[in-house]
Amino acid sequence: MNARIAGIGYYVPERIVTNEELTKVMDTTNEWIVERTGIEERRYVDKHKETTSTLAAEAAKIAIERAGLTPEDIDFIVFATLSPDYYFPGSGVLLQRHLGIKGIGCLDIRTQCTGFIYGISIADQYIKTGMYKNILVVGAEVHSAGLDFTTRGRNVTVIFGDGAGAAVLQPTEDETKGILTTNLHADGEYAEHLAFYNPGTHGGAFLKDQGGLEFPDEPDLGGMHLTQEMLDKEAIYPHMNGRYVFKHAVEKFPAAIEEACEAVGCTADDINMLIPHQANLRITQMIQLKFGFEDERVYNNIQKYGNTTAASIPIALCEAWEKGLIKEGDLVCLAAFGSGFTWGAAMIRW
Ligand code: UT7
């Protein structure tokens, strides 16, 4: 028994933030952002009205309706995010509440950019064992709430945007259809190269010798309670060693795609549509070049939404499907790399 995507939806906040708008608060330019990342604009929530779980609920409602279901039919939720509404509980239970479903299990997962691929892999296993029938897998992020809107944070801030994507997975008797394989990888050796340290239980001293830490000699700059010193030293923002991440991404993306091809006995030439995590247009172009994919076989929307981490693959997959670029019988490959480091791929026969 395979799991297939029975319904898919996405939702992005209305507010468009152009590169030009960012130049008003930090030392950056439209040219730099477009040239280095491909991003032209991104969406930000109205922080008084929207949260990660409300974005997720909008995307989920569309996916559920397209699957021909009502929220009561969902029997398990997998919620991927690095920007939850609360430190705890996870956003899965909040999504469950928004949808008005009581009693079903909700699992929050924290594998960042690879979250949707981990999520559908988990759903696939539950469906294969017969444990659940209608699983909602969601990736949602509100990055705008946590970014550093000064020049100091510009290498991270210009990249990220808010949004949500969702899919309902169901069993199919047709073994040639649905999720054919997933591969999941991680290497915690690189955890601090793309991380949001505070609040956290680490205490700065523990991380003293770890690569990528911005505040290695300041043990007080870690902890669950934000201190005035942390605020003064701006130790409250995400940290990214951009070039280092880039270097690993262009190796791991192709490795995960090749592994998925091998698992299903095909070559990259057989892939009808590659939906890469929208990290940086330059990363995607390098992958495209490596495999010789024509433009029509790779979907990009980073230009409009920036990098929406766990939401990026389901948003792109849904948009490509809505545009008629994915048809029944197509071989669709999802691939991602990001914080953790985590990476992986999935191969789906649509
Ligand atoms: O989805 C999660 C995974 N994340 C990724 O995959 C991100 C991977 N990395 C990247 O996408 C790229 O490394 C970035 C887009 C983040 C940065 O591009 P880069 O070409 O690697 O630039 P850089 O960090 O090496 O910085 C080059 C220069 C620096 O100035 P100097 O030292 O050469 O004078 C930066 O200070 O560009 C400067 N810079 C900026 N300038 C204008 C960094 N950010 C900006 C900015 N505007 N926003």
GROMACS .gro file of C-alpha atoms in nm, residues 104-334:
model
  231
  104ILE     CA    1  -0.652   1.298   1.699
  105GLY     CA    2  -0.274   1.277   1.737
  106CYS     CA    3  -0.064   1.581   1.641
  107LEU     CA    4   0.308   1.552   1.583
  108ASP     CA    5   0.533   1.857   1.551
  109ILE     CA    6   0.859   1.798   1.371
  110ARG     CA    7   1.166   2.019   1.366
  111THR     CA    8   1.375   1.944   1.064
  112GLN     CA    9   1.355   2.294   0.914
  113CYS     CA   10   1.387   2.313   0.533
  114THR     CA   11   1.351   1.935   0.505
  115GLY     CA   12   1.036   1.936   0.721
  116PHE     CA   13   0.784   1.856   0.449
  117ILE     CA   14   0.988   1.564   0.316
  118TYR     CA   15   1.031   1.422   0.668
  119GLY     CA   16   0.659   1.484   0.721
  120ILE     CA   17   0.536   1.292   0.417
  121SER     CA   18   0.783   1.014   0.493
  122ILE     CA   19   0.629   0.977   0.840
  123ALA     CA   20   0.278   0.985   0.694
  124ASP     CA   21   0.378   0.727   0.432
  125GLN     CA   22   0.493   0.485   0.703
  126TYR     CA   23   0.173   0.523   0.908
  127ILE     CA   24  -0.034   0.466   0.596
  128LYS     CA   25   0.171   0.163   0.493
  129THR     CA   26   0.115   0.001   0.833
  130GLY     CA   27  -0.256   0.077   0.813
  131MET     CA   28  -0.250   0.287   1.130
  132TYR     CA   29  -0.406   0.600   0.975
  133LYS     CA   30  -0.600   0.674   0.654
  134ASN     CA   31  -0.617   1.052   0.614
  135ILE     CA   32  -0.304   1.229   0.731
  136LEU     CA   33  -0.260   1.604   0.711
  137VAL     CA   34   0.102   1.709   0.659
  138VAL     CA   35   0.170   2.081   0.692
  139GLY     CA   36   0.474   2.304   0.656
  140ALA     CA   37   0.425   2.660   0.783
  141GLU     CA   38   0.649   2.947   0.884
  142VAL     CA   39   0.629   3.301   1.014
  143HIS     CA   40   0.989   3.410   0.973
  144SER     CA   41   0.912   3.780   0.980
  145ALA     CA   42   0.853   3.761   1.356
  146GLY     CA   43   1.212   3.651   1.431
  147LEU     CA   44   1.440   3.829   1.186
  148ASP     CA   45   1.692   4.106   1.251
  149PHE     CA   46   1.576   4.408   1.051
  150THR     CA   47   1.909   4.591   1.077
  151THR     CA   48   2.214   4.575   0.851
  152ARG     CA   49   2.369   4.321   1.088
  153GLY     CA   50   2.103   4.064   0.993
  154ARG     CA   51   2.086   4.139   0.623
  155ASN     CA   52   2.244   3.815   0.497
  156VAL     CA   53   1.964   3.616   0.665
  157THR     CA   54   1.671   3.857   0.666
  158VAL     CA   55   1.651   3.928   0.294
  159ILE     CA   56   1.610   3.558   0.219
  160PHE     CA   57   1.317   3.451   0.435
  161GLY     CA   58   0.941   3.488   0.396
  162ASP     CA   59   0.616   3.367   0.555
  163GLY     CA   60   0.371   3.109   0.420
  164ALA     CA   61   0.214   2.765   0.455
  165GLY     CA   62   0.153   2.457   0.244
  166ALA     CA   63  -0.044   2.143   0.325
  167ALA     CA   64  -0.120   1.800   0.182
  168VAL     CA   65  -0.362   1.523   0.271
  169LEU     CA   66  -0.214   1.176   0.229
  170GLN     CA   67  -0.430   0.870   0.177
  171PRO     CA   68  -0.367   0.504   0.096
  172THR     CA   69  -0.382   0.383  -0.263
  173GLU     CA   70  -0.402   0.021  -0.375
  174ASP     CA   71  -0.214   0.112  -0.695
  175GLU     CA   72   0.149   0.036  -0.612
  176THR     CA   73   0.276   0.228  -0.913
  177LYS     CA   74   0.128   0.552  -0.773
  178GLY     CA   75   0.192   0.783  -0.478
  179ILE     CA   76   0.507   0.812  -0.271
  180LEU     CA   77   0.751   0.562  -0.419
  181THR     CA   78   1.043   0.641  -0.192
  182THR     CA   79   1.176   0.894   0.058
  183ASN     CA   80   1.528   0.934   0.190
  184LEU     CA   81   1.602   1.132   0.506
  185HIS     CA   82   1.944   1.246   0.621
  186ALA     CA   83   2.101   1.464   0.888
  187ASP     CA   84   2.443   1.559   1.020
  188GLY     CA   85   2.433   1.734   1.357
  189GLU     CA   86   2.804   1.811   1.330
  190TYR     CA   87   2.694   2.124   1.146
  191ALA     CA   88   2.406   2.225   1.373
  192GLU     CA   89   2.540   2.569   1.465
  193HIS     CA   90   2.600   2.682   1.108
  194LEU     CA   91   2.234   2.764   1.060
  195ALA     CA   92   2.062   2.804   1.393
  196PHE     CA   93   1.851   3.016   1.623
  197TYR     CA   94   2.021   2.971   1.962
  198ASN     CA   95   1.802   3.163   2.202
  199PRO     CA   96   1.591   3.098   2.393
  200GLY     CA   97   1.747   2.757   2.453
  201THR     CA   98   1.883   2.538   2.730
  202HIS     CA   99   2.237   2.540   2.595
  203GLY     CA  100   2.408   2.814   2.797
  204GLY     CA  101   2.672   2.982   2.581
  205ALA     CA  102   2.966   2.800   2.745
  206PHE     CA  103   2.858   2.460   2.621
  207LEU     CA  104   2.877   2.582   2.264
  208LYS     CA  105   3.213   2.753   2.305
  209ASP     CA  106   3.400   2.534   2.061
  210GLN     CA  107   3.120   2.473   1.817
  211GLY     CA  108   3.157   2.609   1.467
  212GLY     CA  109   2.953   2.905   1.359
  213LEU     CA  110   2.856   3.037   1.700
  214GLU     CA  111   2.850   3.413   1.700
  215PHE     CA  112   2.898   3.461   2.074
  216PRO     CA  113   3.149   3.189   2.173
  217ASP     CA  114   3.310   3.362   2.468
  218GLU     CA  115   2.996   3.490   2.629
  219PRO     CA  116   2.840   3.213   2.834
  220ASP     CA  117   2.565   3.438   2.963
  221LEU     CA  118   2.436   3.481   2.613
  222GLY     CA  119   2.248   3.154   2.624
  223GLY     CA  120   1.946   3.042   2.821
  224MET     CA  121   1.573   3.007   2.831
  225HIS     CA  122   1.519   3.353   2.971
  226LEU     CA  123   1.607   3.642   2.746
  227THR     CA  124   1.830   3.887   2.929
  228GLN     CA  125   1.898   4.252   2.873
  229GLU     CA  126   2.254   4.157   2.772
  230MET     CA  127   2.119   3.924   2.502
  231LEU     CA  128   1.899   4.204   2.373
  232ASP     CA  129   2.184   4.457   2.385
  233LYS     CA  130   2.420   4.221   2.199
  234GLU     CA  131   2.146   4.114   1.961
  235ALA     CA  132   2.195   3.746   2.049
  236ILE     CA  133   1.829   3.686   1.973
  237TYR     CA  134   1.836   3.638   1.599
  238PRO     CA  135   1.899   3.349   1.361
  239HIS     CA  136   2.259   3.286   1.263
  240MET     CA  137   2.363   3.155   0.920
  241ASN     CA  138   2.706   3.081   0.785
  242GLY     CA  139   2.574   3.142   0.431
  243ARG     CA  140   2.866   3.032   0.216
  244TYR     CA  141   2.922   2.719   0.422
  245VAL     CA  142   2.555   2.623   0.397
  246PHE     CA  143   2.561   2.692   0.024
  247LYS     CA  144   2.863   2.467  -0.028
  248HIS     CA  145   2.698   2.174   0.150
  249ALA     CA  146   2.361   2.233  -0.018
  250VAL     CA  147   2.498   2.197  -0.371
  251GLU     CA  148   2.650   1.859  -0.275
  252LYS     CA  149   2.363   1.713  -0.075
  253PHE     CA  150   2.072   1.811  -0.300
  254PRO     CA  151   2.203   1.606  -0.597
  255ALA     CA  152   2.305   1.316  -0.370
  256ALA     CA  153   1.950   1.292  -0.232
  257ILE     CA  154   1.798   1.310  -0.583
  258GLU     CA  155   2.032   1.038  -0.710
  259GLU     CA  156   1.951   0.819  -0.411
  260ALA     CA  157   1.578   0.857  -0.481
  261CYS     CA  158   1.630   0.766  -0.848
  262GLU     CA  159   1.827   0.459  -0.751
  263ALA     CA  160   1.559   0.349  -0.504
  264VAL     CA  161   1.287   0.353  -0.768
  265GLY     CA  162   1.508   0.228  -1.052
  266CYS     CA  163   1.497   0.538  -1.272
  267THR     CA  164   1.737   0.807  -1.385
  268ALA     CA  165   1.710   1.183  -1.347
  269ASP     CA  166   1.597   1.192  -1.712
  270ASP     CA  167   1.275   1.018  -1.606
  271ILE     CA  168   1.181   1.296  -1.362
  272ASN     CA  169   0.901   1.510  -1.509
  273MET     CA  170   0.914   1.778  -1.241
  274LEU     CA  171   1.171   1.864  -0.975
  275ILE     CA  172   1.034   2.065  -0.683
  276PRO     CA  173   1.342   2.179  -0.493
  277HIS     CA  174   1.327   2.351  -0.155
  278GLN     CA  175   1.336   2.719  -0.249
  279ALA     CA  176   1.658   2.815  -0.068
  280ASN     CA  177   1.838   3.022  -0.327
  281LEU     CA  178   1.781   3.038  -0.703
  282ARG     CA  179   2.155   2.995  -0.754
  283ILE     CA  180   2.151   2.663  -0.567
  284THR     CA  181   1.859   2.540  -0.779
  285GLN     CA  182   2.031   2.651  -1.101
  286MET     CA  183   2.343   2.455  -1.005
  287ILE     CA  184   2.133   2.141  -0.949
  288GLN     CA  185   1.950   2.200  -1.276
  289LEU     CA  186   2.279   2.231  -1.460
  290LYS     CA  187   2.423   1.919  -1.298
  291PHE     CA  188   2.131   1.702  -1.412
  292GLY     CA  189   2.071   1.886  -1.739
  293PHE     CA  190   1.705   1.955  -1.657
  294GLU     CA  191   1.522   2.185  -1.898
  295ASP     CA  192   1.355   2.490  -1.735
  296GLU     CA  193   1.010   2.327  -1.769
  297ARG     CA  194   1.121   2.040  -1.546
  298VAL     CA  195   1.221   2.253  -1.245
  299TYR     CA  196   0.972   2.467  -1.054
  300ASN     CA  197   1.087   2.792  -0.894
  301ASN     CA  198   0.882   3.048  -0.706
  302ILE     CA  199   1.148   3.186  -0.471
  303GLN     CA  200   1.124   3.509  -0.673
  304LYS     CA  201   0.780   3.578  -0.519
  305TYR     CA  202   0.797   3.421  -0.175
  306GLY     CA  203   1.162   3.401  -0.071
  307ASN     CA  204   1.265   3.101   0.136
  308THR     CA  205   0.972   2.976   0.344
  309THR     CA  206   1.163   2.681   0.495
  310ALA     CA  207   0.920   2.395   0.578
  311ALA     CA  208   0.647   2.561   0.370
  312SER     CA  209   0.854   2.606   0.055
  313ILE     CA  210   0.811   2.260  -0.101
  314PRO     CA  211   0.435   2.225  -0.044
  315ILE     CA  212   0.374   2.582  -0.168
  316ALA     CA  213   0.581   2.517  -0.482
  317LEU     CA  214   0.428   2.174  -0.538
  318CYS     CA  215   0.078   2.314  -0.507
  319GLU     CA  216   0.145   2.610  -0.734
  320ALA     CA  217   0.299   2.388  -1.000
  321TRP     CA  218  -0.001   2.153  -0.979
  322GLU     CA  219  -0.250   2.444  -0.995
  323LYS     CA  220  -0.078   2.570  -1.310
  324GLY     CA  221  -0.125   2.230  -1.472
  325LEU     CA  222   0.249   2.163  -1.476
  326ILE     CA  223   0.205   1.832  -1.291
  327LYS     CA  224  -0.023   1.576  -1.455
  328GLU     CA  225  -0.145   1.235  -1.359
  329GLY     CA  226   0.129   0.978  -1.409
  330ASP     CA  227   0.413   1.232  -1.383
  331LEU     CA  228   0.721   1.145  -1.181
  332VAL     CA  229   0.772   1.428  -0.930
  333CYS     CA  230   1.087   1.461  -0.723
  334LEU     CA  231   1.099   1.672  -0.405
   0.00000   0.00000   0.00000
